[in-house]
CSV table of C-alpha atoms and ligand atoms in Angstrom, one decimal:
chain,number,residue,atom,x,y,z
A,759,MET,CA,110.1,139.2,123.4
A,760,ILE,CA,112.5,141.2,125.5
A,761,ILE,CA,112.0,145.0,125.0
A,762,SER,CA,115.1,147.0,125.8
A,763,ALA,CA,115.1,149.6,123.0
A,764,CYS,CA,113.0,151.6,120.6
A,765,SER,CA,114.0,149.2,117.8
A,766,ASP,CA,112.3,146.3,119.8
A,767,TYR,CA,109.1,148.3,119.9
A,768,ARG,CA,109.4,149.0,116.2
A,769,ALA,CA,109.7,145.3,115.5
A,770,VAL,CA,106.6,144.5,117.6
A,771,ALA,CA,104.7,147.4,115.9
A,772,GLN,CA,105.5,146.0,112.5
A,773,ARG,CA,103.9,142.6,113.5
A,774,THR,CA,100.9,144.2,115.2
A,775,LEU,CA,99.8,146.9,112.8
A,776,PRO,CA,98.2,146.4,109.4
A,777,PRO,CA,101.0,147.2,106.9
A,778,PHE,CA,99.3,150.4,105.6
A,779,LEU,CA,99.6,151.9,109.1
A,780,PHE,CA,103.1,150.6,109.9
A,781,HIS,CA,104.5,152.0,106.7
A,782,TYR,CA,102.6,155.3,107.1
A,783,ILE,CA,104.4,155.7,110.4
A,784,ASP,CA,107.8,154.3,109.4
A,785,GLY,CA,108.1,155.8,105.9
A,786,GLY,CA,109.4,159.1,104.7
A,787,ALA,CA,109.3,161.2,101.5
A,788,TYR,CA,110.6,160.1,98.1
A,789,ALA,CA,113.7,157.9,98.4
A,790,GLU,CA,113.9,158.5,102.2
A,791,HIS,CA,117.4,159.8,102.2
A,792,THR,CA,116.6,162.5,104.8
A,793,LEU,CA,114.8,159.9,106.9
A,794,ARG,CA,117.9,157.7,107.0
A,795,ARG,CA,120.3,160.7,107.6
A,796,ASN,CA,118.2,161.9,110.6
A,797,VAL,CA,119.0,158.7,112.4
A,798,ALA,CA,122.5,158.1,111.0
A,799,ASP,CA,123.9,161.7,111.5
A,800,LEU,CA,122.6,161.8,115.1
A,801,ALA,CA,124.2,158.4,115.9
A,802,ASP,CA,127.5,159.8,114.4
A,803,VAL,CA,127.6,162.7,116.9
A,804,ALA,CA,130.4,161.6,119.2
A,805,LEU,CA,129.9,162.1,122.9
A,806,ARG,CA,132.9,163.2,124.9
A,807,GLN,CA,133.5,160.7,127.8
A,808,ARG,CA,134.6,162.3,131.1
A,809,VAL,CA,135.5,160.3,134.2
A,810,LEU,CA,136.1,160.7,138.0
A,811,ARG,CA,134.1,163.8,138.4
A,812,ASP,CA,131.7,162.8,141.3
A,813,MET,CA,128.5,162.5,139.4
A,814,SER,CA,126.4,161.4,142.4
A,815,GLU,CA,123.9,164.3,142.1
A,816,LEU,CA,122.1,164.5,138.8
A,817,SER,CA,119.0,166.5,137.7
A,818,LEU,CA,117.2,166.1,134.5
A,819,ARG,CA,114.6,168.7,135.3
A,820,THR,CA,114.2,171.8,133.1
A,821,GLN,CA,111.8,174.6,132.2
A,822,VAL,CA,110.4,175.2,128.8
A,823,LEU,CA,108.2,178.2,128.1
A,824,GLY,CA,107.4,178.5,131.8
A,825,GLU,CA,106.5,174.8,132.2
A,826,GLU,CA,108.3,172.4,134.5
A,827,LEU,CA,109.5,169.3,132.7
A,828,ALA,CA,110.8,166.2,134.5
A,829,MET,CA,113.2,165.9,131.6
A,830,PRO,CA,113.8,167.9,128.4
A,831,VAL,CA,111.5,165.7,126.3
A,832,ALA,CA,108.0,166.2,124.7
A,833,LEU,CA,105.8,164.0,122.6
A,834,ALA,CA,105.6,165.4,119.0
A,835,PRO,CA,102.3,165.8,117.2
A,836,VAL,CA,101.6,162.7,115.2
A,837,GLY,CA,98.5,162.4,113.1
A,838,LEU,CA,96.1,159.4,113.3
A,839,THR,CA,97.6,158.3,116.6
A,840,GLY,CA,94.2,156.8,117.6
A,841,MET,CA,94.6,154.3,114.7
A,842,TYR,CA,97.8,152.8,116.2
A,843,ALA,CA,96.3,152.0,119.6
A,844,ARG,CA,92.8,152.2,121.0
A,845,ARG,CA,92.1,155.9,121.6
A,846,GLY,CA,95.8,156.3,121.2
A,847,GLU,CA,96.1,160.0,121.9
A,848,VAL,CA,94.5,159.6,125.3
A,849,GLN,CA,96.9,156.6,126.2
A,850,ALA,CA,100.0,158.5,125.0
A,851,ALA,CA,99.0,161.8,126.7
A,852,ARG,CA,98.4,159.9,130.0
A,853,ALA,CA,101.9,158.3,129.8
A,854,ALA,CA,103.5,161.6,129.1
A,855,ALA,CA,101.7,163.3,132.0
A,856,GLN,CA,102.8,160.5,134.4
A,857,HIS,CA,106.4,161.2,133.4
A,858,GLY,CA,106.1,164.9,133.7
A,859,VAL,CA,106.5,165.8,130.0
A,860,PRO,CA,104.2,167.5,127.5
A,861,PHE,CA,102.0,165.7,125.0
A,862,THR,CA,101.3,167.5,121.7
A,863,LEU,CA,97.9,166.8,120.1
A,864,SER,CA,98.0,166.9,116.3
A,865,THR,CA,95.4,168.8,114.3
A,866,VAL,CA,94.6,165.4,112.6
A,867,SER,CA,94.3,163.3,115.7
A,868,VAL,CA,91.6,160.7,116.1
A,869,CYS,CA,90.6,161.9,119.6
A,870,PRO,CA,89.5,165.5,119.7
A,871,LEU,CA,90.8,168.1,122.1
A,872,GLU,CA,87.8,167.7,124.3
A,873,GLU,CA,88.5,164.0,124.8
A,874,VAL,CA,92.3,164.2,125.6
A,875,ALA,CA,92.5,167.4,127.7
A,876,PRO,CA,90.3,166.2,130.6
A,877,ALA,CA,92.1,162.8,130.7
A,878,ILE,CA,95.4,164.3,131.9
A,879,ASP,CA,96.4,166.4,134.9
A,880,ARG,CA,98.8,168.7,133.1
A,881,PRO,CA,98.1,171.2,130.3
A,882,MET,CA,98.8,169.7,126.9
A,883,TRP,CA,100.2,171.3,123.7
A,884,PHE,CA,98.2,171.6,120.5
A,885,GLN,CA,99.6,171.5,117.0
A,886,LEU,CA,97.9,173.4,114.1
A,887,TYR,CA,98.7,173.3,110.4
A,888,VAL,CA,98.3,176.5,108.4
A,889,LEU,CA,95.2,175.6,106.4
A,890,LYS,CA,93.1,177.5,103.9
A,891,ASP,CA,90.0,177.0,106.0
A,892,ARG,CA,90.6,179.8,108.4
A,893,GLY,CA,87.2,179.2,110.0
A,894,PHE,CA,88.5,175.9,111.1
A,895,MET,CA,91.7,177.4,112.5
A,896,LYS,CA,89.8,180.0,114.5
A,897,ASN,CA,87.4,177.4,115.8
A,898,ALA,CA,90.3,175.1,116.8
A,899,LEU,CA,92.2,178.0,118.6
A,900,GLU,CA,89.1,178.8,120.6
A,901,ARG,CA,88.5,175.2,121.5
A,902,ALA,CA,92.2,174.8,122.4
A,903,ARG,CA,91.9,177.7,124.8
A,904,ALA,CA,88.7,176.3,126.3
A,905,ALA,CA,90.4,172.9,126.8
A,906,GLY,CA,93.3,174.5,128.7
A,907,VAL,CA,96.0,174.0,126.1
A,908,SER,CA,99.1,175.7,127.3
A,909,THR,CA,101.2,176.0,124.2
A,910,LEU,CA,100.4,176.2,120.5
A,911,VAL,CA,102.7,174.4,118.0
A,912,PHE,CA,102.3,175.9,114.6
A,913,THR,CA,103.6,173.5,111.9
A,914,VAL,CA,104.8,175.5,108.8
A,915,ASP,CA,106.8,172.9,106.8
A,916,MET,CA,103.7,171.5,105.1
A,917,PRO,CA,102.5,174.2,102.5
A,918,VAL,CA,102.4,171.2,100.2
A,919,PRO,CA,102.6,167.5,101.1
A,920,GLY,CA,105.8,165.5,100.4
A,921,ALA,CA,105.1,162.4,98.3
A,922,ARG,CA,105.5,159.2,100.3
A,923,TYR,CA,105.9,156.4,97.9
A,924,ARG,CA,105.4,153.7,100.6
A,925,ASP,CA,101.8,154.9,101.1
A,926,ALA,CA,100.9,154.0,97.6
A,927,HIS,CA,102.6,150.6,97.9
A,928,SER,CA,101.1,149.7,101.3
A,929,GLY,CA,97.5,150.5,100.6
A,930,MET,CA,97.3,153.7,102.5
A,931,SER,CA,96.6,155.4,99.2
A,932,GLY,CA,96.6,154.2,95.6
A,933,PRO,CA,94.5,151.7,93.6
A,934,ASN,CA,92.0,149.6,95.6
A,935,ALA,CA,93.2,151.2,98.8
A,936,PRO,CA,89.9,150.7,100.8
A,937,PHE,CA,89.8,147.0,99.9
A,938,ARG,CA,93.5,146.5,100.6
A,939,ARG,CA,93.1,148.2,104.0
A,940,LEU,CA,90.2,146.0,104.9
A,941,LEU,CA,92.1,142.8,103.9
A,942,GLN,CA,95.0,143.9,106.0
A,943,ALA,CA,92.8,144.6,109.0
A,944,VAL,CA,91.2,141.2,109.0
A,945,THR,CA,94.6,139.5,108.8
A,946,HIS,CA,95.8,141.4,111.9
A,947,PRO,CA,93.2,140.3,114.4
A,948,ARG,CA,94.7,141.8,117.5
A,949,TRP,CA,94.7,145.2,116.0
A,950,ALA,CA,91.3,144.6,114.3
A,951,TRP,CA,89.6,143.7,117.6
A,952,ASP,CA,91.4,146.2,119.9
A,953,VAL,CA,91.6,149.3,117.6
A,954,GLY,CA,89.5,148.5,114.5
A,955,LEU,CA,86.4,147.6,116.5
A,956,ARG,CA,86.8,148.8,120.1
A,957,GLY,CA,88.7,152.0,119.2
A,958,LYS,CA,85.9,153.6,117.3
A,959,PRO,CA,84.9,156.2,116.2
A,960,HIS,CA,87.8,156.4,113.7
A,961,ASP,CA,87.2,160.0,113.1
A,962,LEU,CA,89.4,163.1,112.8
A,963,GLY,CA,88.0,164.3,116.0
A,964,ASN,CA,89.1,168.0,115.8
A,965,ILE,CA,87.9,168.4,112.2
A,966,SER,CA,84.6,166.5,112.6
A,967,THR,CA,83.6,168.6,115.6
A,968,TYR,CA,84.0,171.7,113.4
A,969,ARG,CA,82.3,170.3,110.4
A,970,GLY,CA,79.5,168.7,112.3
A,971,HIS,CA,79.8,165.3,110.7
A,972,PRO,CA,82.2,162.3,110.8
A,973,THR,CA,85.4,162.6,108.9
A,974,GLY,CA,86.8,159.2,108.0
A,975,LEU,CA,90.2,158.2,106.6
A,976,ALA,CA,89.2,158.8,102.9
A,977,ASP,CA,87.8,162.2,103.9
A,978,TYR,CA,91.0,163.0,105.8
A,979,ILE,CA,93.2,162.7,102.7
A,980,GLY,CA,90.7,164.7,100.6
A,981,TRP,CA,90.2,167.5,103.2
A,982,LEU,CA,93.8,167.9,104.0
A,983,GLY,CA,94.8,167.8,100.3
A,984,ALA,CA,92.3,170.6,99.5
A,985,ASN,CA,93.5,172.6,102.5
A,986,PHE,CA,97.2,173.0,102.2
A,987,ASP,CA,98.1,176.6,101.7
A,988,PRO,CA,101.2,177.3,99.6
A,989,SER,CA,100.5,181.0,99.7
A,990,ILE,CA,101.4,181.2,103.4
A,991,GLY,CA,103.9,183.8,104.7
A,992,TRP,CA,104.9,185.3,108.1
A,993,LYS,CA,102.2,188.0,107.7
A,994,ASP,CA,99.5,185.3,107.6
A,995,LEU,CA,100.6,184.2,111.1
A,996,GLU,CA,99.9,187.7,112.6
A,997,TRP,CA,96.1,187.2,112.7
A,998,ILE,CA,96.6,184.1,115.0
A,999,ARG,CA,97.7,186.5,117.7
A,1000,GLU,CA,94.2,187.8,117.8
A,1001,PHE,CA,92.9,184.4,118.8
A,1002,TRP,CA,95.9,183.1,120.7
A,1003,ASP,CA,97.8,185.0,123.3
A,1004,GLY,CA,99.7,182.1,124.9
A,1005,PRO,CA,103.1,180.7,124.0
A,1006,MET,CA,103.5,179.9,120.3
A,1007,ILE,CA,106.1,177.5,118.8
A,1008,ILE,CA,106.9,177.4,115.1
A,1009,LYS,CA,107.6,173.9,114.0
A,1010,GLY,CA,109.5,173.0,110.9
A,1011,ILE,CA,112.5,175.4,110.9
A,1012,LEU,CA,115.7,174.1,109.2
A,1013,ASP,CA,117.5,177.3,108.3
A,1014,ALA,CA,119.2,179.9,110.5
A,1015,GLN,CA,117.6,182.8,108.6
A,1016,ASP,CA,114.1,181.3,109.1
A,1017,ALA,CA,115.0,181.0,112.8
A,1018,ARG,CA,115.9,184.7,112.9
A,1019,ASP,CA,112.6,185.5,111.2
A,1020,ALA,CA,110.8,183.5,113.9
A,1021,VAL,CA,112.5,185.7,116.5
A,1022,SER,CA,111.4,188.9,114.6
A,1023,PHE,CA,107.9,187.5,114.3
A,1024,GLY,CA,107.9,187.2,118.1
A,1025,ALA,CA,107.6,183.4,118.3
A,1026,ASN,CA,108.3,181.9,121.8
A,1027,GLY,CA,110.0,178.9,120.4
A,1028,ILE,CA,110.9,176.9,117.3
A,1029,VAL,CA,111.1,173.2,116.5
A,1030,VAL,CA,114.1,172.5,114.4
A,1031,SER,CA,112.6,169.7,112.3
A,1032,ASN,CA,112.4,168.2,108.8
A,1033,HIS,CA,109.1,166.5,109.8
A,1034,GLY,CA,110.9,163.2,110.4
A,1035,GLY,CA,112.1,163.1,106.7
A,1036,ARG,CA,108.5,163.1,105.6
A,1037,GLN,CA,108.5,166.4,103.6
A,1038,LEU,CA,111.4,167.5,101.4
A,1039,ASP,CA,113.7,164.5,100.8
A,1040,GLY,CA,117.3,165.7,100.4
A,1041,VAL,CA,117.3,168.4,103.1
A,1042,PRO,CA,119.9,168.1,105.9
A,1043,SER,CA,119.2,166.0,109.0
A,1044,THR,CA,118.3,168.0,112.1
A,1045,ALA,CA,121.6,167.0,113.7
A,1046,ARG,CA,123.4,168.9,110.8
A,1047,ALA,CA,121.0,171.9,110.7
A,1048,LEU,CA,120.8,172.5,114.4
A,1049,PRO,CA,124.2,174.0,115.4
A,1050,ALA,CA,124.0,176.9,113.0
A,1051,ILE,CA,120.4,177.6,114.1
A,1052,ALA,CA,121.4,177.5,117.7
A,1053,ASP,CA,124.3,179.9,117.0
A,1054,ALA,CA,121.8,182.3,115.4
A,1055,VAL,CA,119.0,182.4,118.0
A,1056,LYS,CA,120.0,180.6,121.3
A,1057,GLY,CA,118.6,182.3,124.3
A,1058,GLU,CA,116.2,184.5,122.3
A,1059,LEU,CA,113.5,181.8,122.1
A,1060,ALA,CA,113.1,178.1,123.1
A,1061,ILE,CA,114.8,175.8,120.7
A,1062,LEU,CA,113.1,172.4,120.4
A,1063,ALA,CA,114.4,169.8,117.9
A,1064,ASP,CA,113.1,166.5,116.5
A,1065,SER,CA,113.7,164.0,113.7
A,1066,GLY,CA,115.7,160.8,114.2
A,1067,VAL,CA,115.7,160.7,118.0
A,1068,ARG,CA,115.4,157.1,119.1
A,1069,ASN,CA,116.9,157.0,122.6
A,1070,GLY,CA,118.2,159.0,125.6
A,1071,LEU,CA,121.7,159.3,124.1
A,1072,ASP,CA,120.1,161.0,121.1
A,1073,VAL,CA,118.3,163.4,123.4
A,1074,VAL,CA,121.6,164.4,125.0
A,1075,ARG,CA,123.2,164.8,121.6
A,1076,MET,CA,120.4,167.1,120.4
A,1077,ILE,CA,120.8,169.2,123.6
A,1078,ALA,CA,124.6,169.3,123.1
A,1079,LEU,CA,124.0,170.5,119.6
A,1080,GLY,CA,121.9,173.4,120.9
A,1081,ALA,CA,118.3,172.2,121.7
A,1082,ASP,CA,116.6,173.1,124.9
A,1083,CYS,CA,114.0,170.3,124.6
A,1084,VAL,CA,113.7,167.3,122.3
A,1085,MET,CA,110.5,165.9,120.6
A,1086,LEU,CA,109.9,162.2,120.2
A,1087,GLY,CA,107.9,161.2,117.1
A,1088,ARG,CA,108.2,157.6,115.7
A,1089,ALA,CA,109.9,156.5,118.9
A,1090,PHE,CA,106.8,156.9,121.1
A,1091,VAL,CA,104.5,155.8,118.3
A,1092,TYR,CA,106.2,152.4,117.8
A,1093,ALA,CA,105.9,151.9,121.6
A,1094,LEU,CA,102.3,152.9,121.6
A,1095,ALA,CA,101.4,150.6,118.7
A,1096,ALA,CA,103.3,147.7,120.3
A,1097,ALA,CA,102.1,148.0,123.9
A,1098,GLY,CA,99.7,151.0,124.3
A,1099,GLY,CA,100.2,153.6,127.0
A,1100,ALA,CA,102.3,151.1,129.1
A,1101,GLY,CA,104.7,151.0,126.1
A,1102,VAL,CA,105.0,154.7,125.9
A,1103,SER,CA,105.6,154.9,129.7
A,1104,HIS,CA,108.3,152.2,129.5
A,1105,LEU,CA,109.9,154.0,126.5
A,1106,LEU,CA,110.1,157.2,128.6
A,1107,GLU,CA,111.7,155.3,131.4
A,1108,LEU,CA,114.3,153.9,129.1
A,1109,ILE,CA,115.0,157.4,127.7
A,1110,GLU,CA,115.4,158.8,131.2
A,1111,LYS,CA,117.8,155.9,132.2
A,1112,GLU,CA,119.8,156.4,129.0
A,1113,MET,CA,120.0,160.1,129.6
A,1114,ARG,CA,121.3,159.5,133.1
A,1115,VAL,CA,124.1,157.2,131.8
A,1116,ALA,CA,125.0,159.7,129.1
A,1117,MET,CA,125.1,162.6,131.6
A,1118,VAL,CA,127.2,160.7,134.1
A,1119,LEU,CA,129.7,159.7,131.5
A,1120,THR,CA,129.9,163.2,129.8
A,1121,GLY,CA,130.2,164.9,133.2
A,1122,ALA,CA,127.0,167.0,133.0
A,1123,ARG,CA,125.1,167.2,136.3
A,1124,THR,CA,122.2,169.3,134.9
A,1125,ILE,CA,120.6,169.9,131.6
A,1126,SER,CA,122.2,173.3,131.3
A,1127,GLU,CA,125.7,171.6,131.7
A,1128,ILE,CA,125.1,169.7,128.5
A,1129,SER,CA,126.8,171.8,125.8
A,1130,ARG,CA,129.1,171.4,122.8
A,1131,ASP,CA,131.8,170.7,125.3
A,1132,SER,CA,130.0,167.4,125.8
A,1133,LEU,CA,130.9,166.4,122.3
A,1134,VAL,CA,134.1,165.3,120.7
A,1135,GLN,CA,134.8,168.3,118.4
A,1136,ALA,CA,135.4,167.5,114.7
A,1137,ASP,CA,139.0,167.4,113.6
A,1138,PRO,CA,139.5,170.8,112.0
A,1139,GLY,CA,142.0,169.3,109.6
B,1269,FNR,C1,104.2,163.1,111.9
B,1269,FNR,N1,104.6,164.4,112.1
B,1269,FNR,C2,103.6,165.4,112.3
B,1269,FNR,N2,103.9,166.7,112.5
B,1269,FNR,C3,103.0,167.6,112.7
B,1269,FNR,O1,103.3,168.8,113.0
B,1269,FNR,N3,101.6,167.3,112.6
B,1269,FNR,C4,101.2,166.0,112.4
B,1269,FNR,O2,100.0,165.7,112.3
B,1269,FNR,C5,102.2,165.0,112.1
B,1269,FNR,N4,101.9,163.7,111.8
B,1269,FNR,C6,102.9,162.8,111.7
B,1269,FNR,C7,102.5,161.4,111.5
B,1269,FNR,C8,103.5,160.5,111.6
B,1269,FNR,C9,103.1,159.0,111.4
B,1269,FNR,C10,104.8,160.8,111.8
B,1269,FNR,C11,105.9,159.7,111.9
B,1269,FNR,C12,105.2,162.1,112.0
B,1269,FNR,C13,106.0,164.8,112.4
B,1269,FNR,C14,106.3,164.7,113.8
B,1269,FNR,O3,105.7,165.7,114.6
B,1269,FNR,C15,107.9,164.8,114.0
B,1269,FNR,O4,108.3,166.0,113.5
B,1269,FNR,C16,108.6,163.6,113.4
B,1269,FNR,O5,108.0,162.4,113.7
B,1269,FNR,C17,110.1,163.6,114.0
B,1269,FNR,O6,110.8,162.6,113.4
B,1269,FNR,P1,111.0,161.2,114.1
B,1269,FNR,O7,111.4,161.4,115.5
B,1269,FNR,O8,109.8,160.4,113.9
B,1269,FNR,O9,112.1,160.6,113.3
């Protein structure tokens, strides 16, 4: 099969993965309205074509929180990545490092901090959920510092989990789930051999290191479910500063007032995100939410954005709407599931090429020249 776009990787991932894993990645919350809008609204953002402007010199380089990036892209934290490819976090982190962009390790990764950090030659980012078990959080922060993590990404849009109907239908959860997952694994032999057998241990590495015993998939759902903390507020984030003095990004901002509060708190960055449509279905797409947030806080902290980004044109659109850097979620995971680290590497190449075309044809020679002027303004009438 010829692979020329993220959608090709998605199709291969669907064939390769047992359905419970494919739908866990691909699905969103409730009726998936926000999931669809993320992609559709972004695609609707019209780029403004400019011509005859000598675009021979282009630079995609940028700086985010003091780090040099080859392009304004980072891999988003995605739980269970080591179930989509053998030791998947390590493979994805290596591909990101080769391309000069950050990889963000999820709290609920398969590979622990101590396995991923030494495998790459640039500092990685680490994502933490706000969990009731503060002992775990303190332990994770100390280990992150010891592993040389440069930036902490604090995800705050999960005080409760959004219901994902697909998970119950696919066998990820629901009746007879362990039996259904086993059946799906044996009917997907490539995955069963490569990841199911050779990719062990299938542990939640960061959590099992803390708890001192293996944490399997069933445990994962139980432990996380018991650990969401709906009582969380800005004041609860203060104590993190005692254990983490490096850059801190708040992930899951969708409202301009919350972005202002992040500035008052002293955050170094935010990720404008609706968690890829996996939390509150019905909230606006990031493409819709981002401009008002950028108007409220641009220049006061780093603005990252994700949800719905599938190609380099989408990256340029997000930057034109006000982001400084764009996170890839499903886009890199489909490529990883389909073709491992080589797939992620190829996807990043495609994104870079697409960005170059978009920049030449919108007349932006550098990332800072991409602005709302790069877009066709909506008709005021
Ligand atoms: C996620 N996301 C996520 N976010 C986070 O902060 N911690 C996590 O562990 C996870 N896990 C996770 C698993 C899967 C399978 C997906 C698809 C997503 C959300 C992720 O970081 C990002 O916000 C979205 O993926 C962005 O949307 P797109 O680009 O996937 O549409």
